[in-house]
Short mmCIF file of C-alpha atoms in Angstrom, two decimals:
data_model
loop_
_atom_site.label_atom_id
_atom_site.label_comp_id
_atom_site.label_asym_id
_atom_site.label_seq_id
_atom_site.Cartn_x
_atom_site.Cartn_y
_atom_site.Cartn_z
CA MET A 1 104.32 95.64 24.26
CA LYS A 2 107.99 95.17 23.53
CA LEU A 3 109.41 95.01 20.03
CA ARG A 4 110.95 91.62 20.70
CA SER A 5 107.49 90.19 21.39
CA VAL A 6 106.44 91.38 17.95
CA LEU A 7 109.47 89.77 16.37
CA SER A 8 108.66 86.57 18.22
CA ASN A 9 106.29 85.83 15.34
CA ILE A 10 109.48 84.99 13.46
CA ASN A 11 110.10 81.98 15.69
CA THR A 12 113.15 79.78 15.99
CA SER A 13 111.69 77.12 13.72
CA GLY A 14 111.11 79.68 11.00
CA LEU A 15 114.67 80.96 11.30
CA LEU A 16 116.02 77.41 11.11
CA VAL A 17 114.06 76.75 7.94
CA MET A 18 115.35 79.98 6.41
CA THR A 19 118.91 79.12 7.39
CA GLY A 20 118.53 75.64 5.93
CA LEU A 21 117.30 77.04 2.64
CA LEU A 22 120.25 79.45 2.46
CA VAL A 23 122.71 76.64 3.17
CA ALA A 24 121.08 74.44 0.52
CA TRP A 25 121.24 77.33 -1.95
CA GLU A 26 124.93 77.91 -1.21
CA VAL A 27 125.79 74.21 -1.56
CA ALA A 28 123.75 73.83 -4.76
CA VAL A 29 125.50 76.77 -6.43
CA ARG A 30 128.98 75.67 -5.34
CA ALA A 31 128.35 72.07 -6.45
CA ASN A 32 127.02 73.29 -9.83
CA VAL A 33 123.66 71.67 -9.15
CA ILE A 34 122.21 75.07 -10.00
CA GLU A 35 123.88 76.21 -13.19
CA PHE A 36 122.22 79.55 -13.86
CA GLU A 37 125.01 81.94 -14.77
CA TYR A 38 123.55 84.95 -13.00
CA LEU A 39 122.29 83.29 -9.81
CA PRO A 40 124.90 84.07 -7.12
CA ALA A 41 125.37 82.12 -3.92
CA PRO A 42 124.27 83.67 -0.60
CA TYR A 43 127.91 84.30 0.33
CA ALA A 44 128.39 86.32 -2.86
CA ILE A 45 125.21 88.27 -2.11
CA GLY A 46 126.54 89.04 1.37
CA SER A 47 129.79 90.28 -0.16
CA GLY A 48 127.75 92.40 -2.57
CA PHE A 49 125.84 93.90 0.35
CA ALA A 50 129.14 94.81 2.02
CA GLU A 51 130.29 96.41 -1.22
CA LEU A 52 127.13 98.50 -1.46
CA VAL A 53 127.68 99.71 2.10
CA ARG A 54 131.35 100.42 1.47
CA THR A 55 130.73 102.43 -1.70
CA GLY A 56 128.07 104.54 0.04
CA VAL A 57 125.22 103.95 -2.41
CA LEU A 58 123.04 101.78 -0.18
CA VAL A 59 122.10 104.25 2.57
CA PRO A 60 120.84 107.00 0.18
CA ASP A 61 118.84 104.37 -1.73
CA ILE A 62 117.28 103.07 1.49
CA LEU A 63 116.42 106.57 2.70
CA HIS A 64 114.82 107.50 -0.62
CA THR A 65 112.69 104.34 -0.76
CA LEU A 66 111.77 104.66 2.92
CA SER A 67 110.65 108.27 2.49
CA ALA A 68 108.56 107.38 -0.59
CA VAL A 69 106.95 104.44 1.21
CA LEU A 70 106.13 106.37 4.38
CA MET A 71 104.75 109.41 2.56
CA SER A 72 102.56 107.37 0.22
CA TRP A 73 101.39 105.10 3.06
CA MET A 74 100.48 107.96 5.40
CA MET A 75 98.60 109.84 2.68
CA ALA A 76 96.82 106.64 1.60
CA THR A 77 95.90 105.89 5.22
CA MET A 78 94.44 109.35 5.84
CA ALA A 79 92.46 109.27 2.59
CA GLY A 80 91.29 105.70 3.17
CA VAL A 81 90.09 106.32 6.73
CA LEU A 82 88.22 109.50 5.81
CA LEU A 83 86.58 108.03 2.71
CA GLY A 84 85.86 104.73 4.47
CA LEU A 85 84.26 106.58 7.38
CA TRP A 86 82.10 108.58 4.97
CA LEU A 87 80.99 105.50 3.04
CA GLY A 88 80.46 103.50 6.21
CA LEU A 89 78.22 106.15 7.77
CA SER A 90 76.22 107.06 4.69
CA PRO A 91 74.10 104.44 2.89
CA LEU A 92 73.40 107.06 0.22
CA ALA A 93 77.13 107.58 -0.39
CA ARG A 94 77.66 103.81 -0.65
CA ARG A 95 74.84 103.53 -3.13
CA TYR A 96 76.33 106.07 -5.52
CA ALA A 97 80.08 105.72 -4.86
CA LEU A 98 80.74 101.99 -4.52
CA ALA A 99 80.50 101.37 -8.27
CA THR A 100 83.24 103.96 -8.83
CA VAL A 101 85.39 102.38 -6.12
CA GLU A 102 85.00 98.92 -7.65
CA VAL A 103 85.99 100.24 -11.10
CA LEU A 104 89.09 102.07 -9.82
CA ARG A 105 90.24 99.44 -7.31
CA PRO A 106 91.50 96.83 -9.83
CA ILE A 107 93.64 99.37 -11.73
CA PRO A 108 97.30 98.42 -11.10
CA GLY A 109 99.40 101.22 -9.70
CA VAL A 110 102.16 100.64 -12.27
CA ALA A 111 99.68 101.64 -14.98
CA LEU A 112 99.86 105.17 -13.56
CA ALA A 113 103.64 105.35 -13.99
CA PRO A 114 103.53 106.70 -17.58
CA VAL A 115 100.98 109.31 -16.51
CA GLY A 116 103.17 110.30 -13.58
CA VAL A 117 106.24 110.62 -15.80
CA LEU A 118 104.31 112.87 -18.20
CA LEU A 119 103.05 115.06 -15.37
CA PHE A 120 106.03 115.16 -13.01
CA GLY A 121 108.97 113.65 -14.91
CA PHE A 122 111.31 111.21 -13.17
CA SER A 123 110.65 112.36 -9.63
CA LEU A 124 109.37 111.46 -6.19
CA GLN A 125 105.95 112.77 -7.19
CA THR A 126 105.72 110.02 -9.78
CA GLU A 127 106.41 107.41 -7.10
CA LEU A 128 103.72 108.87 -4.88
CA MET A 129 101.21 108.91 -7.72
CA VAL A 130 101.87 105.24 -8.45
CA ALA A 131 101.69 104.15 -4.81
CA ILE A 132 99.01 106.27 -3.15
CA LEU A 133 95.87 105.27 -5.07
CA PRO A 134 96.28 101.46 -4.84
CA ALA A 135 97.44 101.70 -1.21
CA THR A 136 94.27 103.63 -0.34
CA TRP A 137 91.85 100.82 -1.18
CA PRO A 138 92.68 98.36 1.63
CA VAL A 139 92.29 101.10 4.23
CA LEU A 140 89.08 102.39 2.66
CA VAL A 141 87.45 98.98 2.33
CA ASN A 142 88.45 97.82 5.81
CA THR A 143 87.39 101.10 7.41
CA MET A 144 84.03 100.98 5.65
CA GLY A 145 83.57 97.33 6.65
CA GLY A 146 84.55 98.06 10.24
CA ILE A 147 82.08 100.94 10.46
CA THR A 148 79.16 99.06 8.91
CA SER A 149 79.75 95.99 11.11
CA VAL A 150 79.54 97.96 14.37
CA HIS A 151 76.69 96.65 16.50
CA ALA A 152 73.55 98.79 16.52
CA ARG A 153 73.67 98.95 20.32
CA LEU A 154 76.70 101.20 20.08
CA TYR A 155 74.48 103.86 18.50
CA ASP A 156 72.08 103.44 21.40
CA VAL A 157 74.98 104.02 23.80
CA GLY A 158 75.84 107.23 21.97
CA ARG A 159 72.27 108.44 22.19
CA THR A 160 72.05 107.46 25.88
CA PHE A 161 75.09 109.61 26.69
CA ARG A 162 73.85 112.35 24.34
CA LEU A 163 77.09 112.42 22.42
CA GLY A 164 77.38 114.77 19.49
CA ARG A 165 78.24 113.34 16.08
CA THR A 166 81.94 114.18 16.33
CA ASP A 167 82.26 112.79 19.87
CA PHE A 168 80.35 109.65 18.90
CA ILE A 169 82.66 109.01 15.93
CA CYS A 170 85.88 109.72 17.82
CA LYS A 171 85.04 108.09 21.15
CA LEU A 172 82.89 105.12 20.14
CA LEU A 173 82.72 104.39 16.42
CA LEU A 174 86.38 104.60 15.38
CA PRO A 175 87.65 102.63 18.43
CA ALA A 176 85.11 99.90 17.66
CA ALA A 177 86.26 99.74 14.02
CA LEU A 178 89.97 100.05 14.88
CA PRO A 179 90.92 96.35 14.43
CA ALA A 180 89.61 96.39 10.86
CA ILE A 181 91.30 99.72 10.17
CA VAL A 182 94.67 98.48 11.44
CA VAL A 183 94.44 95.39 9.23
CA GLY A 184 93.78 97.70 6.29
CA THR A 185 96.80 99.84 7.13
CA ARG A 186 99.08 96.79 7.24
CA LEU A 187 97.85 95.65 3.83
CA SER A 188 98.29 99.19 2.57
CA LEU A 189 101.86 99.30 3.85
CA GLY A 190 102.77 96.19 1.87
CA LEU A 191 101.30 97.68 -1.28
CA ALA A 192 103.10 100.98 -0.70
CA ILE A 193 106.46 99.17 -0.48
CA VAL A 194 105.86 97.12 -3.63
CA LEU A 195 104.58 100.03 -5.70
CA ALA A 196 107.26 102.48 -4.56
CA VAL A 197 109.93 99.98 -5.64
CA VAL A 198 108.18 99.35 -8.97
CA ALA A 199 107.91 103.09 -9.57
CA GLU A 200 111.65 103.43 -8.93
CA MET A 201 112.31 100.68 -11.45
CA VAL A 202 110.21 102.20 -14.25
CA GLY A 203 109.64 105.84 -13.44
CA ASN A 204 112.25 107.33 -11.13
CA PRO A 205 115.99 106.58 -11.23
CA GLU A 206 116.47 106.62 -7.46
CA GLY A 207 116.05 104.28 -4.51
CA LEU A 208 116.33 100.54 -4.05
CA GLY A 209 114.14 99.78 -7.06
CA TYR A 210 116.47 101.68 -9.35
CA GLY A 211 119.38 99.98 -7.57
CA ILE A 212 118.06 96.62 -8.82
CA VAL A 213 117.86 97.90 -12.40
CA ARG A 214 121.25 99.60 -12.16
CA GLU A 215 123.02 96.46 -11.01
CA GLN A 216 121.17 94.29 -13.52
CA GLN A 217 122.37 96.53 -16.33
CA ALA A 218 125.89 96.37 -14.91
CA LEU A 219 125.69 92.53 -14.88
CA ARG A 220 126.21 92.46 -11.11
CA PRO A 221 123.65 89.90 -9.89
CA ASP A 222 125.27 89.81 -6.44
CA LEU A 223 124.51 93.51 -5.93
CA MET A 224 121.09 93.12 -7.54
CA PHE A 225 120.08 90.36 -5.11
CA ALA A 226 121.54 92.35 -2.23
CA ASN A 227 119.13 95.20 -3.06
CA ILE A 228 116.23 92.74 -3.26
CA ILE A 229 117.02 91.32 0.18
CA VAL A 230 117.34 94.81 1.66
CA ILE A 231 113.81 95.56 0.39
CA GLY A 232 112.53 92.44 2.16
CA VAL A 233 114.24 93.39 5.42
CA LEU A 234 112.86 96.93 5.12
CA GLY A 235 109.34 95.54 4.71
CA LEU A 236 109.80 93.30 7.76
CA ALA A 237 111.07 96.23 9.83
CA LEU A 238 108.17 98.48 8.84
CA ASN A 239 105.57 95.80 9.48
CA SER A 240 107.10 95.01 12.88
CA THR A 241 107.07 98.71 13.74
CA VAL A 242 103.36 98.94 12.90
CA LEU A 243 102.64 95.94 15.14
CA TRP A 244 104.72 97.47 17.91
CA LEU A 245 102.86 100.77 17.69
CA THR A 246 99.56 98.88 17.66
CA GLY A 247 100.65 97.07 20.81
CA ARG A 248 101.42 100.39 22.46
CA LEU A 249 97.83 101.45 21.77
CA SER A 250 96.27 98.19 22.89
CA PRO A 251 97.86 94.79 23.61
CA ALA A 252 94.53 93.05 22.98
CA LEU A 253 94.18 94.82 19.63
CA SER A 254 97.72 93.86 18.65
CA ALA A 255 97.05 90.18 19.40
CA GLU A 256 93.92 90.27 17.28
CA VAL A 257 95.59 92.05 14.35
CA ALA A 258 98.71 89.86 14.39
CA ARG A 259 96.76 86.61 13.88
#
């Protein structure tokens, strides 16, 4: 599956609508229809983006945020798949652990920022602490749901071929639950991006999140909005990459997940 087929989800009509909104925004600001002092026009935001590139602050910010997002997402995915597999396979574990999961799941990641600052100071570890736990839940819940919804006949197939427990899980159970797991990883990726940026805004003076705060304090809304748009483009690129990798594994799976 080619990357351009993934990006085809952003069709021409969608791009035309986006372009129309940007043009309307530009015209409204220039005609003083929108009179907010600190709302720049798209052209000014583009100039701000060029300034961030020229001054050399944008690339380090992107790399820091990207590293925080990928590390937190990968750790959340591993933890979510393992815990979801355990809960999906064990009715006893679900009976005693689901209440704990449901209590912890609604806790917002940003609530952990003060704890992270106390433990690790203003650091990457604080970002990871804020992002990992909330990003784990979508993977865990979807993995558990995928495992428990597997048809009972699949277990009969495993017994027919006399597969051991490890072979049964790796060769039959996980592939059957893979669509649900991939959906969970995509949801987790979105949460990891949001929470890493929030952590940078409140708990670690680095990355694109801190770039937003830095430019807001400097009264540079053009640069502030440029950072915001870069975060959106980064999220689009990461999500498209996940879809592309999914398509490399299975075109049919990619079509199902991308719906």
